[in-house]
Amino acid sequence: MEVAGSGYSKEEIKRLIYEELPKIIREHPEVKVELWNMLSGVFAPKEETEDRFEKLLKEIQKQREESNKRFEEHDKRFNALWSEVRALREESNKRFEEHDKKFNALWSEVRALREESNKRFEEHDKKFNALWSEVRALREESNKRFEEHDKKFNALWSEVRALREESNRRFEEHQKRFEEMLNEIRRVDRRIDRTIGALGARWGISTEHAFREAMRSVIEDISGLKVERYLKYDTEGKVFGRPDQVELDLVIHDGMVWIMEIKSSISKPEVYAFFRKVEFYREKEGKEVKRRIIVSPMIEPSAMEVIEDLGIEYFTYPEDMNKTSFC
């Protein structure tokens, strides 16, 4: 028995749900909640349906708990790393303090040696030269050691700066990866919204017109170009085999015409109809069509073969149409 207004039987709708919906839910668990909220107000509850959605909600909770657990593990690792850095800084400060103590003790010994030398100079004038030579030798040795110490100190300081720069670099890389992850999550969310909109338009939950308007807006935001609507009545019935209204989406870029077909789903007959609508436009307006583009998140396999044979470009999501697609 056919479901009123949808063009599909109940069995076909069930088959589509069983085939397509589990794939989307496996790849994007957050869809489960959105799908539950959307369907709970449309379809009458049944025992079998309630059991399935209860399982879905439990799985979502499990996924959320696992995600929280991973973030907690990440925080623990980050805190452990930060503790190691602080321990390194404290150890470095401790070593500098010990160095200062040794330096002060050495300086005290040098001063004591100088005083003793002066005392001996007064007492032993004859031994002055020999003693002075020893003092100079000791001073040179001390200077040599201080120079070696300075080299080691500079090398240590260079290592500390290198460690600091490495830590900053790793933090920046971590921040960059985090931003990339957030951008990817936003991009996936937008794709999920488009897919849910396509499913809704296909099953009659929302209108095809609303879906097309939303997709036009996304394409305009991405490309910066204006998507115009073309309406013309086909009095000879060349497109549909009988007189009817022909509607197309046009983009005028650098004086060239691009024609788009934006639909929630596309079948093989609809691809042929789009091809005939393009030819209708060329004959009526006398303009060459540079590009023919189909934008639909659901393209039937049989329709894909016709799209490739007719040389039509296709995009599953507007996000796939990056800036270079409009050059």
Coordinates of C-alpha atoms in Angstrom, one line a residue:
M1 CA 0.0 0.0 0.0
E2 CA 1.4 3.4 -1.0
V3 CA 1.9 6.1 1.7
A4 CA -0.2 9.1 0.6
G5 CA 1.8 12.0 -1.0
S6 CA 5.2 10.2 -0.8
G7 CA 5.2 8.1 -4.0
Y8 CA 6.6 5.1 -1.9
S9 CA 5.0 2.2 -0.3
K10 CA 5.4 1.4 3.4
E11 CA 7.8 -1.5 2.6
E12 CA 10.0 0.8 0.4
I13 CA 10.2 3.4 3.2
K14 CA 11.1 0.7 5.8
R15 CA 13.8 -0.6 3.4
L16 CA 15.2 2.9 2.9
I17 CA 15.3 3.5 6.7
Y18 CA 17.0 0.1 7.3
E19 CA 19.6 0.7 4.6
E20 CA 20.5 4.4 4.9
L21 CA 19.7 5.5 8.5
P22 CA 22.0 3.0 10.3
K23 CA 25.0 4.2 8.1
I24 CA 24.4 7.8 9.1
I25 CA 24.0 6.9 12.8
R26 CA 27.2 4.8 12.9
E27 CA 29.3 7.6 11.3
H28 CA 27.6 10.4 13.4
P29 CA 26.2 9.3 16.7
E30 CA 24.8 12.7 17.5
V31 CA 22.3 12.2 14.7
K32 CA 20.5 9.8 16.9
V33 CA 19.3 12.5 19.3
E34 CA 18.3 14.8 16.4
L35 CA 16.5 12.0 14.6
W36 CA 14.7 11.0 17.7
N37 CA 13.5 14.6 18.4
M38 CA 12.4 14.9 14.7
L39 CA 10.6 11.6 14.4
S40 CA 9.0 11.6 17.9
G41 CA 6.5 14.3 16.8
V42 CA 5.6 12.8 13.4
F43 CA 5.2 9.1 13.7
A44 CA 2.9 7.3 16.2
P45 CA 4.9 5.3 18.8
K46 CA 4.9 1.5 18.6
E47 CA 6.5 -1.0 20.9
E48 CA 9.0 -2.2 18.3
T49 CA 10.0 1.4 17.4
E50 CA 10.3 2.4 21.1
D51 CA 12.6 -0.5 21.8
R52 CA 14.9 0.4 18.9
F53 CA 15.1 4.1 19.9
E54 CA 15.7 3.2 23.5
K55 CA 18.7 1.2 22.3
L56 CA 19.8 4.1 20.2
L57 CA 19.6 6.5 23.1
K58 CA 21.6 4.0 25.3
E59 CA 24.3 3.8 22.6
I60 CA 24.4 7.6 22.4
Q61 CA 24.9 7.8 26.1
K62 CA 27.7 5.2 25.8
Q63 CA 29.4 7.2 23.1
R64 CA 29.1 10.4 25.1
E65 CA 30.6 8.7 28.2
E66 CA 33.4 7.3 26.1
S67 CA 34.1 10.8 24.6
N68 CA 34.1 12.3 28.1
K69 CA 36.5 9.6 29.3
R70 CA 38.9 10.4 26.4
F71 CA 38.9 14.1 27.2
E72 CA 39.6 13.3 30.9
E73 CA 42.5 11.1 29.8
H74 CA 43.8 13.9 27.6
D75 CA 43.5 16.4 30.6
K76 CA 45.4 13.9 32.8
R77 CA 48.2 13.7 30.2
F78 CA 48.3 17.4 29.8
N79 CA 48.5 17.9 33.6
A80 CA 51.2 15.3 33.9
L81 CA 53.2 17.1 31.1
W82 CA 52.7 20.5 32.8
S83 CA 53.8 18.9 36.2
E84 CA 57.0 17.7 34.5
V85 CA 57.7 21.2 33.1
R86 CA 57.2 22.8 36.5
A87 CA 59.4 20.1 38.1
L88 CA 62.1 20.9 35.5
R89 CA 61.9 24.6 36.3
E90 CA 62.1 24.0 40.0
E91 CA 65.1 21.7 39.5
S92 CA 66.8 24.3 37.4
N93 CA 66.2 27.0 40.1
K94 CA 67.5 24.7 42.7
R95 CA 70.7 24.1 40.7
F96 CA 71.2 27.8 40.2
E97 CA 70.9 28.3 44.0
E98 CA 73.4 25.6 44.7
H99 CA 75.8 27.2 42.1
D100 CA 75.4 30.6 43.8
K101 CA 76.3 29.0 47.1
K102 CA 79.4 27.4 45.7
F103 CA 80.4 30.6 43.9
N104 CA 80.1 32.6 47.1
A105 CA 82.2 30.0 49.0
L106 CA 84.8 30.0 46.3
W107 CA 84.9 33.8 46.4
S108 CA 85.4 33.7 50.1
E109 CA 88.3 31.4 49.7
V110 CA 89.8 33.7 47.1
R111 CA 89.5 36.7 49.4
A112 CA 91.1 34.7 52.2
L113 CA 93.9 33.6 49.9
R114 CA 94.5 37.3 48.9
E115 CA 94.6 38.3 52.6
E116 CA 97.0 35.5 53.4
S117 CA 99.1 36.5 50.5
N118 CA 99.4 40.1 51.6
K119 CA 100.3 38.9 55.1
R120 CA 103.0 36.6 53.8
F121 CA 104.2 39.4 51.5
E122 CA 104.8 41.6 54.6
E123 CA 106.5 38.7 56.4
H124 CA 108.4 37.2 53.5
D125 CA 109.5 39.9 51.1
K126 CA 111.9 37.5 49.4
K127 CA 109.3 34.9 48.7
F128 CA 106.9 37.5 47.3
N129 CA 107.7 36.9 43.6
A130 CA 107.4 33.2 43.9
L131 CA 104.1 33.5 45.9
W132 CA 102.8 36.1 43.4
S133 CA 103.5 33.8 40.6
E134 CA 101.5 31.1 42.3
V135 CA 98.6 33.5 42.9
R136 CA 98.6 34.6 39.2
A137 CA 98.7 30.9 38.2
L138 CA 95.8 30.3 40.6
R139 CA 93.9 33.3 39.2
E140 CA 94.5 32.1 35.6
E141 CA 93.3 28.6 36.6
S142 CA 90.3 30.2 38.3
N143 CA 89.5 32.3 35.2
K144 CA 89.9 29.2 33.0
R145 CA 87.5 27.4 35.2
F146 CA 85.1 30.3 35.2
E147 CA 85.2 30.4 31.4
E148 CA 84.5 26.7 31.3
H149 CA 81.7 27.2 33.7
D150 CA 80.3 30.1 31.6
K151 CA 80.3 27.8 28.5
K152 CA 78.5 25.1 30.4
F153 CA 76.1 27.7 31.9
N154 CA 75.4 29.1 28.4
A155 CA 74.9 25.6 27.0
L156 CA 72.5 24.8 29.8
W157 CA 70.6 28.1 29.2
S158 CA 70.4 27.3 25.5
E159 CA 68.9 23.9 26.3
V160 CA 66.4 25.6 28.6
R161 CA 65.4 28.1 25.9
A162 CA 65.2 25.2 23.3
L163 CA 63.0 23.3 25.7
R164 CA 60.8 26.3 26.2
E165 CA 60.6 26.9 22.4
E166 CA 59.8 23.2 21.9
S167 CA 57.1 23.4 24.5
N168 CA 55.6 26.5 22.9
R169 CA 55.7 24.8 19.4
R170 CA 54.0 21.7 20.7
F171 CA 51.4 23.7 22.4
E172 CA 50.7 25.7 19.2
E173 CA 50.5 22.4 17.2
H174 CA 48.1 21.0 19.8
Q175 CA 46.0 24.2 19.6
K176 CA 46.0 24.0 15.8
R177 CA 44.9 20.4 15.8
F178 CA 42.2 21.3 18.3
E179 CA 40.9 24.1 16.0
E180 CA 41.0 21.7 13.0
M181 CA 39.0 19.2 15.0
L182 CA 36.4 21.8 15.9
N183 CA 36.2 22.9 12.2
E184 CA 35.8 19.3 11.2
I185 CA 33.0 18.8 13.7
R186 CA 31.3 22.0 12.4
R187 CA 31.6 20.7 8.8
V188 CA 30.2 17.3 9.8
D189 CA 27.3 19.0 11.6
R190 CA 26.5 21.0 8.5
R191 CA 26.5 17.8 6.4
I192 CA 24.3 16.0 8.9
D193 CA 21.8 18.9 8.8
R194 CA 21.8 18.8 4.9
T195 CA 21.3 15.0 5.0
I196 CA 18.5 15.2 7.6
G197 CA 16.9 17.9 5.5
A198 CA 17.1 15.7 2.4
L199 CA 15.6 12.8 4.3
G200 CA 12.8 15.0 5.5
A201 CA 12.1 16.4 2.0
R202 CA 12.1 12.9 0.6
W203 CA 9.7 11.5 3.2
G204 CA 7.4 14.5 3.3
I205 CA 8.5 15.7 6.7
S206 CA 9.6 19.0 5.2
T207 CA 9.0 20.5 1.7
E208 CA 11.3 20.1 -1.3
H209 CA 11.1 23.9 -1.7
A210 CA 12.4 24.6 1.8
F211 CA 15.3 22.2 1.2
R212 CA 16.2 23.8 -2.1
E213 CA 16.1 27.3 -0.7
A214 CA 18.4 26.2 2.2
M215 CA 20.9 24.6 -0.3
R216 CA 20.8 27.7 -2.5
S217 CA 21.7 29.9 0.5
V218 CA 24.7 27.6 1.4
I219 CA 25.9 27.6 -2.2
E220 CA 25.8 31.4 -2.3
D221 CA 27.7 31.7 0.9
I222 CA 30.4 29.4 -0.3
S223 CA 30.8 30.8 -3.8
G224 CA 29.9 34.4 -3.3
L225 CA 27.7 34.2 -6.5
K226 CA 24.0 34.8 -6.8
V227 CA 21.8 31.8 -7.7
E228 CA 18.9 33.0 -9.8
R229 CA 15.7 31.2 -10.5
Y230 CA 14.6 30.8 -14.1
L231 CA 10.9 30.1 -14.9
K232 CA 9.5 29.6 -18.4
Y233 CA 6.4 27.8 -19.6
D234 CA 7.0 24.9 -22.0
T235 CA 4.0 25.2 -24.4
E236 CA 5.2 22.5 -26.7
G237 CA 5.8 19.9 -24.0
K238 CA 9.5 19.2 -25.0
V239 CA 10.7 18.7 -21.4
F240 CA 7.9 16.6 -19.7
G241 CA 6.0 15.4 -22.8
R242 CA 3.2 17.9 -22.1
P243 CA 3.0 21.6 -21.6
D244 CA 4.3 22.5 -18.1
Q245 CA 6.3 25.0 -16.1
V246 CA 10.1 24.7 -16.4
E247 CA 12.2 25.8 -13.4
L248 CA 16.0 26.1 -13.3
D249 CA 18.6 27.5 -11.0
L250 CA 21.1 29.8 -12.9
V251 CA 24.5 31.2 -12.0
I252 CA 26.0 33.9 -14.3
H253 CA 29.8 33.9 -13.8
D254 CA 32.1 36.0 -16.0
G255 CA 29.4 36.3 -18.6
M256 CA 29.0 32.5 -18.8
V257 CA 25.8 30.5 -17.8
W258 CA 25.9 27.7 -15.3
I259 CA 22.7 25.7 -14.7
M260 CA 22.1 23.8 -11.5
E261 CA 19.6 21.2 -10.3
I262 CA 19.2 21.2 -6.5
K263 CA 17.1 18.3 -5.1
S264 CA 17.0 16.3 -2.0
S265 CA 17.3 13.1 -4.1
I266 CA 17.8 12.5 -7.8
S267 CA 16.7 9.5 -9.9
K268 CA 17.6 8.4 -13.4
P269 CA 14.4 9.9 -15.0
E270 CA 15.1 13.2 -13.2
V271 CA 18.6 13.4 -14.6
Y272 CA 17.2 13.0 -18.2
A273 CA 14.6 15.7 -17.3
F274 CA 17.4 18.0 -16.1
F275 CA 19.2 17.4 -19.4
R276 CA 16.1 18.3 -21.4
K277 CA 15.5 21.4 -19.3
V278 CA 19.0 22.6 -20.1
E279 CA 18.4 22.1 -23.9
F280 CA 15.1 23.9 -23.5
Y281 CA 16.9 26.9 -22.0
R282 CA 19.5 26.9 -24.8
E283 CA 16.7 26.9 -27.5
K284 CA 14.5 29.5 -25.7
E285 CA 17.2 32.0 -24.7
G286 CA 19.8 31.3 -27.4
K287 CA 22.7 31.2 -24.9
E288 CA 25.4 28.6 -24.5
V289 CA 25.5 26.7 -21.2
K290 CA 29.1 26.5 -19.9
R291 CA 28.4 24.1 -17.0
R292 CA 25.6 21.7 -15.9
I293 CA 25.7 20.8 -12.2
I294 CA 23.6 18.6 -10.0
V295 CA 23.7 19.1 -6.2
S296 CA 22.0 16.3 -4.2
P297 CA 22.9 14.3 -1.1
M298 CA 21.1 11.2 -2.5
I299 CA 21.9 10.1 -6.0
E300 CA 20.6 6.7 -7.1
P301 CA 23.2 4.4 -8.6
S302 CA 21.4 4.2 -11.9
A303 CA 21.2 8.0 -12.0
M304 CA 25.0 8.2 -11.4
E305 CA 25.7 6.3 -14.5
V306 CA 23.5 8.7 -16.6
I307 CA 25.2 11.7 -15.0
E308 CA 28.6 10.4 -16.0
D309 CA 27.5 9.5 -19.5
L310 CA 26.0 12.9 -20.1
G311 CA 29.0 14.8 -18.7
I312 CA 27.1 16.4 -15.9
E313 CA 29.0 17.6 -12.8
Y314 CA 27.7 16.5 -9.4
F315 CA 28.2 17.4 -5.8
T316 CA 26.8 15.5 -2.8
Y317 CA 27.1 18.5 -0.4
P318 CA 27.5 22.2 -1.1
E319 CA 30.6 22.1 1.2
D320 CA 32.3 20.0 -1.5
M321 CA 32.0 23.0 -3.8
N322 CA 35.0 24.9 -2.5
K323 CA 36.2 28.2 -3.9
T324 CA 38.1 26.5 -6.7
S325 CA 34.9 24.9 -8.0
F326 CA 33.7 28.4 -9.0
C327 CA 36.8 29.6 -10.8

